[in-house]
Amino acid sequence: MDKHIYLSSPHMGGEEMKYIQEAFDTNWVAPLGKNVEMFEKEMCSYIGRPYAVALSSGTAAIHLGLMCLGVKRDDIVFCSSFTFSGSCNPIAYIGAKPVFIDSDYKSFNMSPEALRKAYEKYPEPAAIVVVNLYGQPAEYDEIKAIAKEHNTPILEDSAESLGASYKGIQTGNFGDISIFSFNGNKIITTSGGGMLMCNDEATYKKIMFWATQAREPFPWYQHNEIGYNYRMSNICAGIGRGQLKVLSDRVAQKRKIHSIYLECFKDNPFIEIEREYEGAEPNFWLTFATLTKNCKATFMDIIQTLAAENVESRPAWKPMHLQPVFADCDFITQLDDKQKKETGYESVCEDIFSRGVCLPSDTKMTEEEVRAVAKIVNKAIYDKQSQR
Ligand SMILES: Cc1ncc(COP(=O)(O)O)c(C=O)c1O
């Protein structure tokens, strides 16, 4: 293709500079200021939760969120295995131990069945990190019921799912604490940043305190606890305010891209596009596809063919329990021995990883460009299929 096609790149709405200019005009370039305050308020009204804290990243939000849920050194924390490392690195920052949980084929997110199994082995985890991967909400009815039975708090990692909903409720409402990321490739960006959402003032105040170096209310600098420098800058928050104005357009564009892919691949029996399941309304941040088991093309064939045509795509997240850095962590698979034999895999997320590819889902793509990408993928698949 003449133009380079990105996987998912920043897409400004037009009003971002107005808020940045305002910060410059009032000299509130740093540290905090009106944009931060307003961005938090605007997120609260969009999500429908009373408290929000703007932070330097989604990872920072998970770190402070876990601390606030009471996670301590050597605690067990259940976490989706099929995710990006930002979901679980903060568990390690605290010195707690992740136990990774498999996905199911319905949502590709945490399997309620595997979660139940995990409780048989680890009856008292300190928290559960549940991820809404690629903008697909996890199965909260089941997951929340299981967590409630065992009195375990949930940290909802909505880094990728801003604008998605489950049973009519925005993601970001399902965790005792929920987080978002505004990293450069997300559905809206602040160039880098995150947001933590919660329901009670005590949590909000504690997060704010830790995020600003745990400074005690004394006239001089007094510290009784270790703190962090995790707040978002007023300039980044200005970008976020401008971006929030176009969030609903971006969700509509991502969903449109997904629907075009669905149409383009409907007659190709070797590739399946991830769909919404009943009750879920994903934002389809990335359109995720899996190649069927009888497809001769591998995900790397697709990625390399697209790259040769100037198009960026990406493998699925490699499950965390397969990462060398987490090699000593336990993992709970959803599959029994019979299912392992049938699928040829030890777990659902390994199976999905081995066949998955994230297709370019950049909201700046035209409809023709999405169709052109699909055509390259279809051709790559059929070319391989016709080889002996
Ligand atoms: C699922 C998931 N969790 C956590 C993060 C971490 O967010 P950040 O990059 O803002 O630290 C990301 C993305 O980057 C993510 O995709």
Short mmCIF file of C-alpha atoms and ligand atoms in Angstrom, two decimals:
data_model
loop_
_atom_site.label_atom_id
_atom_site.label_comp_id
_atom_site.label_asym_id
_atom_site.label_seq_id
_atom_site.Cartn_x
_atom_site.Cartn_y
_atom_site.Cartn_z
CA MET A 1 0.00 0.00 0.00
CA ASP A 2 1.25 3.55 -0.67
CA LYS A 3 0.41 4.80 2.79
CA HIS A 4 1.79 3.06 5.89
CA ILE A 5 -1.08 1.49 7.80
CA TYR A 6 -0.69 1.47 11.57
CA LEU A 7 -2.11 -1.03 14.02
CA SER A 8 -3.64 1.69 16.20
CA SER A 9 -2.06 5.13 16.30
CA PRO A 10 -2.95 8.39 18.07
CA HIS A 11 -5.91 10.15 16.43
CA MET A 12 -6.41 13.70 17.61
CA GLY A 13 -9.89 15.18 17.64
CA GLY A 14 -9.01 18.85 17.15
CA GLU A 15 -9.71 20.38 20.56
CA GLU A 16 -6.65 19.04 22.36
CA MET A 17 -4.53 22.13 21.59
CA LYS A 18 -7.18 24.43 23.06
CA TYR A 19 -6.73 22.82 26.49
CA ILE A 20 -2.95 22.69 26.17
CA GLN A 21 -2.90 26.38 25.18
CA GLU A 22 -5.03 27.22 28.19
CA ALA A 23 -2.50 25.48 30.43
CA PHE A 24 0.32 27.52 28.86
CA ASP A 25 -1.64 30.79 29.06
CA THR A 26 -2.27 30.31 32.78
CA ASN A 27 1.26 28.89 33.33
CA TRP A 28 -0.26 25.67 34.73
CA VAL A 29 2.17 23.61 32.68
CA ALA A 30 3.04 21.77 35.86
CA PRO A 31 2.48 20.22 38.25
CA LEU A 32 -1.31 19.75 38.27
CA GLY A 33 -4.04 22.24 37.31
CA LYS A 34 -7.52 22.61 35.84
CA ASN A 35 -7.12 20.08 33.02
CA VAL A 36 -6.30 17.28 35.48
CA GLU A 37 -9.25 18.15 37.69
CA MET A 38 -11.65 18.47 34.74
CA PHE A 39 -10.38 15.33 33.00
CA GLU A 40 -11.11 13.36 36.18
CA LYS A 41 -14.59 14.88 36.47
CA GLU A 42 -15.34 14.21 32.81
CA MET A 43 -14.20 10.59 33.15
CA CYS A 44 -16.44 10.20 36.23
CA SER A 45 -19.46 11.37 34.29
CA TYR A 46 -18.62 9.26 31.23
CA ILE A 47 -18.08 6.06 33.22
CA GLY A 48 -20.68 6.77 35.86
CA ARG A 49 -18.43 6.37 38.91
CA PRO A 50 -17.93 8.96 41.63
CA TYR A 51 -14.11 9.05 41.94
CA ALA A 52 -11.26 9.14 39.43
CA VAL A 53 -7.53 9.77 39.84
CA ALA A 54 -5.49 10.70 36.74
CA LEU A 55 -2.11 8.93 36.83
CA SER A 56 1.05 8.65 34.75
CA SER A 57 0.13 5.23 33.30
CA GLY A 58 -2.29 2.35 33.46
CA THR A 59 0.46 0.27 35.06
CA ALA A 60 0.83 2.86 37.85
CA ALA A 61 -2.95 2.73 38.36
CA ILE A 62 -2.83 -1.08 38.74
CA HIS A 63 0.09 -0.78 41.17
CA LEU A 64 -1.69 1.68 43.48
CA GLY A 65 -5.01 -0.09 42.99
CA LEU A 66 -3.59 -3.41 44.21
CA MET A 67 -1.97 -1.69 47.18
CA CYS A 68 -5.30 -0.10 48.05
CA LEU A 69 -7.06 -3.47 47.86
CA GLY A 70 -4.64 -4.60 50.57
CA VAL A 71 -2.28 -6.76 48.49
CA LYS A 72 0.98 -7.36 50.36
CA ARG A 73 4.28 -9.17 49.93
CA ASP A 74 3.85 -12.98 49.42
CA ASP A 75 0.07 -12.69 48.87
CA ILE A 76 -1.47 -14.68 46.02
CA VAL A 77 -3.11 -12.58 43.28
CA PHE A 78 -5.14 -14.24 40.52
CA CYS A 79 -4.60 -12.60 37.13
CA SER A 80 -5.68 -13.31 33.54
CA SER A 81 -2.80 -15.01 31.73
CA PHE A 82 -3.87 -13.81 28.28
CA THR A 83 -2.87 -10.16 28.63
CA PHE A 84 -0.11 -7.58 28.37
CA SER A 85 2.59 -7.57 31.06
CA GLY A 86 1.33 -4.22 32.42
CA SER A 87 -1.55 -6.18 34.03
CA CYS A 88 0.71 -8.30 36.21
CA ASN A 89 4.06 -6.50 36.61
CA PRO A 90 2.59 -4.46 39.49
CA ILE A 91 1.84 -7.71 41.37
CA ALA A 92 5.59 -8.33 41.27
CA TYR A 93 6.39 -4.71 42.28
CA ILE A 94 4.59 -5.42 45.55
CA GLY A 95 6.38 -8.75 46.04
CA ALA A 96 3.08 -10.66 45.75
CA LYS A 97 2.73 -13.83 43.66
CA PRO A 98 0.65 -13.94 40.51
CA VAL A 99 -1.28 -17.13 39.81
CA PHE A 100 -2.30 -16.97 36.18
CA ILE A 101 -5.79 -17.99 35.10
CA ASP A 102 -6.73 -19.37 31.69
CA SER A 103 -9.22 -17.84 29.23
CA ASP A 104 -12.34 -19.42 27.78
CA TYR A 105 -13.37 -19.55 24.13
CA LYS A 106 -16.44 -17.36 24.73
CA SER A 107 -14.78 -14.05 25.62
CA PHE A 108 -11.06 -14.96 25.37
CA ASN A 109 -10.94 -13.40 28.85
CA MET A 110 -10.66 -14.99 32.29
CA SER A 111 -12.45 -18.33 32.35
CA PRO A 112 -14.95 -18.52 35.25
CA GLU A 113 -14.41 -22.30 35.25
CA ALA A 114 -10.63 -21.96 35.63
CA LEU A 115 -11.18 -19.32 38.32
CA ARG A 116 -13.26 -21.79 40.33
CA LYS A 117 -10.49 -24.38 39.96
CA ALA A 118 -7.93 -21.83 41.16
CA TYR A 119 -9.84 -21.40 44.44
CA GLU A 120 -9.58 -25.15 45.08
CA LYS A 121 -5.80 -24.78 45.17
CA TYR A 122 -5.54 -21.24 46.54
CA PRO A 123 -8.59 -20.55 48.72
CA GLU A 124 -7.52 -17.08 49.87
CA PRO A 125 -6.13 -14.86 47.12
CA ALA A 126 -5.74 -11.21 48.05
CA ALA A 127 -7.23 -9.91 44.78
CA ILE A 128 -8.18 -10.83 41.21
CA VAL A 129 -6.94 -8.84 38.21
CA VAL A 130 -9.57 -9.28 35.48
CA VAL A 131 -8.69 -7.98 32.01
CA ASN A 132 -11.05 -6.85 29.21
CA LEU A 133 -8.76 -7.85 26.36
CA TYR A 134 -8.85 -6.05 23.00
CA GLY A 135 -11.91 -4.19 24.30
CA GLN A 136 -14.02 -7.32 24.92
CA PRO A 137 -15.59 -7.26 28.40
CA ALA A 138 -14.91 -10.24 30.67
CA GLU A 139 -17.85 -12.36 31.90
CA TYR A 140 -18.61 -10.30 34.99
CA ASP A 141 -21.85 -11.99 36.11
CA GLU A 142 -19.98 -15.24 36.76
CA ILE A 143 -16.64 -13.74 37.81
CA LYS A 144 -18.17 -11.31 40.29
CA ALA A 145 -20.37 -14.04 41.78
CA ILE A 146 -17.32 -16.29 42.34
CA ALA A 147 -15.28 -13.43 43.81
CA LYS A 148 -18.15 -12.50 46.13
CA GLU A 149 -18.49 -16.09 47.37
CA HIS A 150 -14.85 -15.91 48.46
CA ASN A 151 -14.84 -12.27 49.48
CA THR A 152 -12.02 -11.38 47.06
CA PRO A 153 -11.77 -7.84 45.66
CA ILE A 154 -11.53 -7.35 41.89
CA LEU A 155 -9.20 -5.01 40.08
CA GLU A 156 -10.70 -4.50 36.63
CA ASP A 157 -8.05 -3.87 33.99
CA SER A 158 -10.01 -1.86 31.42
CA ALA A 159 -6.84 -0.47 29.83
CA GLU A 160 -8.07 -1.56 26.41
CA SER A 161 -11.84 -1.31 26.86
CA LEU A 162 -12.77 2.34 27.37
CA GLY A 163 -16.19 2.79 25.74
CA ALA A 164 -17.10 -0.92 25.86
CA SER A 165 -20.01 -2.14 27.97
CA TYR A 166 -21.33 -5.30 29.56
CA LYS A 167 -25.10 -5.73 30.01
CA GLY A 168 -25.53 -2.02 29.28
CA ILE A 169 -22.97 -0.86 31.87
CA GLN A 170 -19.67 0.76 30.90
CA THR A 171 -16.53 -1.25 31.61
CA GLY A 172 -14.66 0.50 34.40
CA ASN A 173 -17.62 -0.19 36.74
CA PHE A 174 -16.98 -3.87 37.44
CA GLY A 175 -13.97 -3.78 39.73
CA ASP A 176 -13.79 -2.64 43.34
CA ILE A 177 -11.10 -0.61 41.61
CA SER A 178 -10.96 -0.21 37.81
CA ILE A 179 -8.28 1.29 35.63
CA PHE A 180 -7.83 2.71 32.14
CA SER A 181 -4.75 3.37 30.01
CA PHE A 182 -4.21 6.35 27.70
CA ASN A 183 -1.04 4.92 26.23
CA GLY A 184 -0.33 6.01 22.62
CA ASN A 185 -2.01 3.04 20.96
CA LYS A 186 -5.23 3.09 23.02
CA ILE A 187 -8.66 4.15 21.77
CA ILE A 188 -7.95 7.63 23.13
CA THR A 189 -4.55 8.78 24.30
CA THR A 190 -2.93 11.42 26.48
CA SER A 191 0.45 10.48 24.93
CA GLY A 192 0.90 8.37 28.06
CA GLY A 193 -1.27 8.11 31.14
CA GLY A 194 -3.83 6.20 33.13
CA MET A 195 -6.91 6.62 35.29
CA LEU A 196 -8.04 4.83 38.41
CA MET A 197 -11.77 4.72 39.21
CA CYS A 198 -13.35 3.83 42.55
CA ASN A 199 -16.52 4.31 44.58
CA ASP A 200 -15.43 5.57 47.97
CA GLU A 201 -13.72 8.65 49.24
CA ALA A 202 -11.28 6.81 51.51
CA THR A 203 -9.85 4.84 48.55
CA TYR A 204 -9.70 7.99 46.44
CA LYS A 205 -7.81 9.88 49.14
CA LYS A 206 -5.36 7.04 49.73
CA ILE A 207 -4.58 6.73 46.01
CA MET A 208 -4.09 10.49 45.74
CA PHE A 209 -1.76 10.38 48.76
CA TRP A 210 0.42 7.54 47.45
CA ALA A 211 0.49 9.04 43.94
CA THR A 212 1.94 12.31 45.29
CA GLN A 213 4.90 10.89 47.25
CA ALA A 214 2.85 10.09 50.38
CA ARG A 215 3.27 13.59 51.65
CA GLU A 216 1.68 14.08 55.07
CA PRO A 217 -0.34 17.24 55.78
CA PHE A 218 2.47 19.12 57.56
CA PRO A 219 3.92 22.55 56.69
CA TRP A 220 7.24 20.83 55.94
CA TYR A 221 7.87 17.62 53.96
CA GLN A 222 6.85 14.81 56.28
CA HIS A 223 6.66 11.17 55.19
CA ASN A 224 5.41 8.23 57.22
CA GLU A 225 5.04 5.90 54.23
CA ILE A 226 6.77 5.20 50.92
CA GLY A 227 5.14 7.21 48.13
CA TYR A 228 5.18 7.35 44.34
CA ASN A 229 5.41 10.11 41.75
CA TYR A 230 2.50 8.85 39.68
CA ARG A 231 0.25 11.84 38.89
CA MET A 232 -0.65 12.86 35.35
CA SER A 233 0.61 16.25 34.13
CA ASN A 234 -1.75 19.10 33.27
CA ILE A 235 -0.56 19.02 29.65
CA CYS A 236 -1.33 15.31 29.23
CA ALA A 237 -4.73 15.83 30.87
CA GLY A 238 -5.42 18.60 28.33
CA ILE A 239 -4.89 16.10 25.52
CA GLY A 240 -7.20 13.69 27.36
CA ARG A 241 -9.99 16.30 27.61
CA GLY A 242 -9.85 16.92 23.88
CA GLN A 243 -9.77 13.17 23.20
CA LEU A 244 -12.77 12.43 25.42
CA LYS A 245 -14.87 14.63 23.15
CA VAL A 246 -14.30 12.21 20.26
CA LEU A 247 -14.41 8.96 22.24
CA SER A 248 -17.89 7.99 21.02
CA ASP A 249 -16.78 8.61 17.40
CA ARG A 250 -13.70 6.45 17.97
CA VAL A 251 -15.81 3.61 19.41
CA ALA A 252 -18.12 3.82 16.39
CA GLN A 253 -15.10 3.82 14.02
CA LYS A 254 -13.46 0.82 15.74
CA ARG A 255 -16.74 -1.09 15.59
CA LYS A 256 -17.16 -0.17 11.93
CA ILE A 257 -13.64 -1.44 11.12
CA HIS A 258 -14.56 -4.69 12.89
CA SER A 259 -17.79 -5.02 10.90
CA ILE A 260 -15.94 -4.50 7.59
CA TYR A 261 -13.46 -7.26 8.50
CA LEU A 262 -16.37 -9.54 9.44
CA GLU A 263 -17.89 -8.98 6.03
CA CYS A 264 -14.59 -9.39 4.14
CA PHE A 265 -13.79 -12.72 5.82
CA LYS A 266 -17.30 -14.18 5.91
CA ASP A 267 -16.60 -16.58 3.02
CA ASN A 268 -13.11 -17.55 4.15
CA PRO A 269 -13.37 -20.73 6.28
CA PHE A 270 -9.76 -20.42 7.51
CA ILE A 271 -10.06 -17.26 9.59
CA GLU A 272 -12.47 -16.26 12.34
CA ILE A 273 -12.98 -12.72 13.57
CA GLU A 274 -13.61 -12.29 17.29
CA ARG A 275 -17.28 -11.45 17.91
CA GLU A 276 -19.26 -9.95 20.70
CA TYR A 277 -21.00 -12.49 22.90
CA GLU A 278 -24.49 -12.00 24.30
CA GLY A 279 -24.55 -9.13 26.78
CA ALA A 280 -21.17 -7.72 25.75
CA GLU A 281 -20.66 -4.63 23.63
CA PRO A 282 -16.90 -4.42 22.93
CA ASN A 283 -15.18 -1.29 21.67
CA PHE A 284 -13.13 -3.55 19.34
CA TRP A 285 -10.01 -1.53 20.14
CA LEU A 286 -8.19 -4.12 18.02
CA THR A 287 -9.99 -6.51 15.71
CA PHE A 288 -8.63 -9.87 16.76
CA ALA A 289 -8.67 -12.84 14.41
CA THR A 290 -7.84 -16.51 14.85
CA LEU A 291 -6.74 -18.79 12.05
CA THR A 292 -8.51 -22.14 12.03
CA LYS A 293 -6.57 -25.28 12.86
CA ASN A 294 -6.63 -26.48 9.26
CA CYS A 295 -5.31 -23.15 7.97
CA LYS A 296 -1.87 -23.66 6.47
CA ALA A 297 -0.83 -20.02 6.97
CA THR A 298 0.55 -19.20 10.42
CA PHE A 299 0.00 -15.93 12.25
CA MET A 300 3.60 -15.01 11.36
CA ASP A 301 2.85 -15.62 7.66
CA ILE A 302 0.00 -13.10 7.90
CA ILE A 303 2.07 -10.56 9.85
CA GLN A 304 5.03 -10.83 7.46
CA THR A 305 2.86 -10.62 4.34
CA LEU A 306 1.16 -7.50 5.70
CA ALA A 307 4.49 -5.96 6.73
CA ALA A 308 5.81 -6.45 3.16
CA GLU A 309 2.78 -4.41 2.03
CA ASN A 310 3.50 -1.58 4.48
CA VAL A 311 0.82 -2.71 6.93
CA GLU A 312 1.33 -3.17 10.66
CA SER A 313 -0.31 -6.08 12.48
CA ARG A 314 0.63 -7.94 15.66
CA PRO A 315 0.57 -11.38 17.27
CA ALA A 316 -1.82 -11.98 20.15
CA TRP A 317 -0.42 -11.20 23.60
CA LYS A 318 1.76 -14.12 24.56
CA PRO A 319 0.22 -15.59 27.74
CA MET A 320 1.96 -14.46 30.90
CA HIS A 321 2.45 -17.99 32.27
CA LEU A 322 4.60 -18.73 29.19
CA GLN A 323 6.86 -15.73 29.78
CA PRO A 324 10.34 -16.62 31.11
CA VAL A 325 10.10 -13.88 33.74
CA PHE A 326 7.01 -15.55 35.26
CA ALA A 327 8.26 -19.14 34.80
CA ASP A 328 8.04 -19.90 38.52
CA CYS A 329 4.40 -18.76 38.79
CA ASP A 330 1.50 -21.19 38.87
CA PHE A 331 -1.11 -21.36 36.13
CA ILE A 332 -4.61 -22.81 36.18
CA THR A 333 -5.85 -24.18 32.87
CA GLN A 334 -9.48 -24.53 31.95
CA LEU A 335 -8.86 -27.74 30.01
CA ASP A 336 -9.14 -31.26 31.39
CA ASP A 337 -6.96 -34.07 30.02
CA LYS A 338 -9.49 -35.07 27.36
CA GLN A 339 -9.81 -31.47 26.13
CA LYS A 340 -6.03 -31.10 26.08
CA LYS A 341 -5.84 -34.12 23.78
CA GLU A 342 -8.63 -32.80 21.56
CA THR A 343 -7.18 -29.30 21.20
CA GLY A 344 -3.53 -30.33 21.21
CA TYR A 345 -2.85 -27.56 23.74
CA GLU A 346 -2.36 -27.37 27.48
CA SER A 347 -4.70 -24.38 27.79
CA VAL A 348 -7.19 -22.20 25.93
CA CYS A 349 -4.94 -19.15 25.92
CA GLU A 350 -2.02 -21.11 24.44
CA ASP A 351 -4.34 -22.32 21.70
CA ILE A 352 -5.59 -18.78 20.96
CA PHE A 353 -2.07 -17.35 21.07
CA SER A 354 -0.81 -19.93 18.58
CA ARG A 355 -3.48 -18.98 16.03
CA GLY A 356 -4.17 -15.30 16.81
CA VAL A 357 -3.40 -12.09 14.98
CA CYS A 358 -4.41 -8.49 15.69
CA LEU A 359 -5.46 -6.82 12.47
CA PRO A 360 -4.80 -3.11 11.88
CA SER A 361 -7.60 -1.17 13.57
CA ASP A 362 -6.41 2.38 13.15
CA THR A 363 -9.34 4.82 13.19
CA LYS A 364 -7.64 6.91 10.51
CA MET A 365 -8.01 4.07 7.97
CA THR A 366 -10.58 4.53 5.22
CA GLU A 367 -13.11 1.82 4.46
CA GLU A 368 -11.18 1.06 1.24
CA GLU A 369 -7.97 0.62 3.22
CA VAL A 370 -9.62 -1.84 5.61
CA ARG A 371 -10.91 -3.79 2.61
CA ALA A 372 -7.44 -3.70 1.01
CA VAL A 373 -5.87 -5.11 4.19
CA ALA A 374 -8.47 -7.89 4.28
CA LYS A 375 -7.74 -8.68 0.63
CA ILE A 376 -4.01 -9.11 1.39
CA VAL A 377 -4.87 -11.43 4.29
CA ASN A 378 -7.33 -13.47 2.22
CA LYS A 379 -4.75 -13.84 -0.55
CA ALA A 380 -2.00 -14.84 1.92
CA ILE A 381 -4.27 -17.54 3.33
CA TYR A 382 -5.37 -18.94 -0.04
CA ASP A 383 -1.81 -18.83 -1.44
CA LYS A 384 -0.63 -21.01 1.45
CA GLN A 385 -3.67 -23.24 1.19
CA SER A 386 -2.92 -24.00 -2.46
CA GLN A 387 0.69 -24.98 -1.67
CA ARG A 388 1.36 -28.70 -1.35
C1 LIG B 1 -4.35 -4.95 29.19
C2 LIG B 1 -3.40 -3.86 29.57
N1 LIG B 1 -3.12 -3.66 30.87
C3 LIG B 1 -2.29 -2.70 31.29
C4 LIG B 1 -1.70 -1.85 30.39
C5 LIG B 1 -0.75 -0.82 30.90
O1 LIG B 1 -1.09 0.48 30.58
P1 LIG B 1 0.09 1.60 30.43
O2 LIG B 1 0.79 1.30 29.13
O3 LIG B 1 -0.69 2.88 30.36
O4 LIG B 1 0.94 1.50 31.61
C6 LIG B 1 -1.96 -2.00 29.00
C7 LIG B 1 -1.41 -1.16 27.94
O5 LIG B 1 -0.51 -0.58 27.69
C8 LIG B 1 -2.81 -3.04 28.59
O6 LIG B 1 -3.05 -3.25 27.29
#
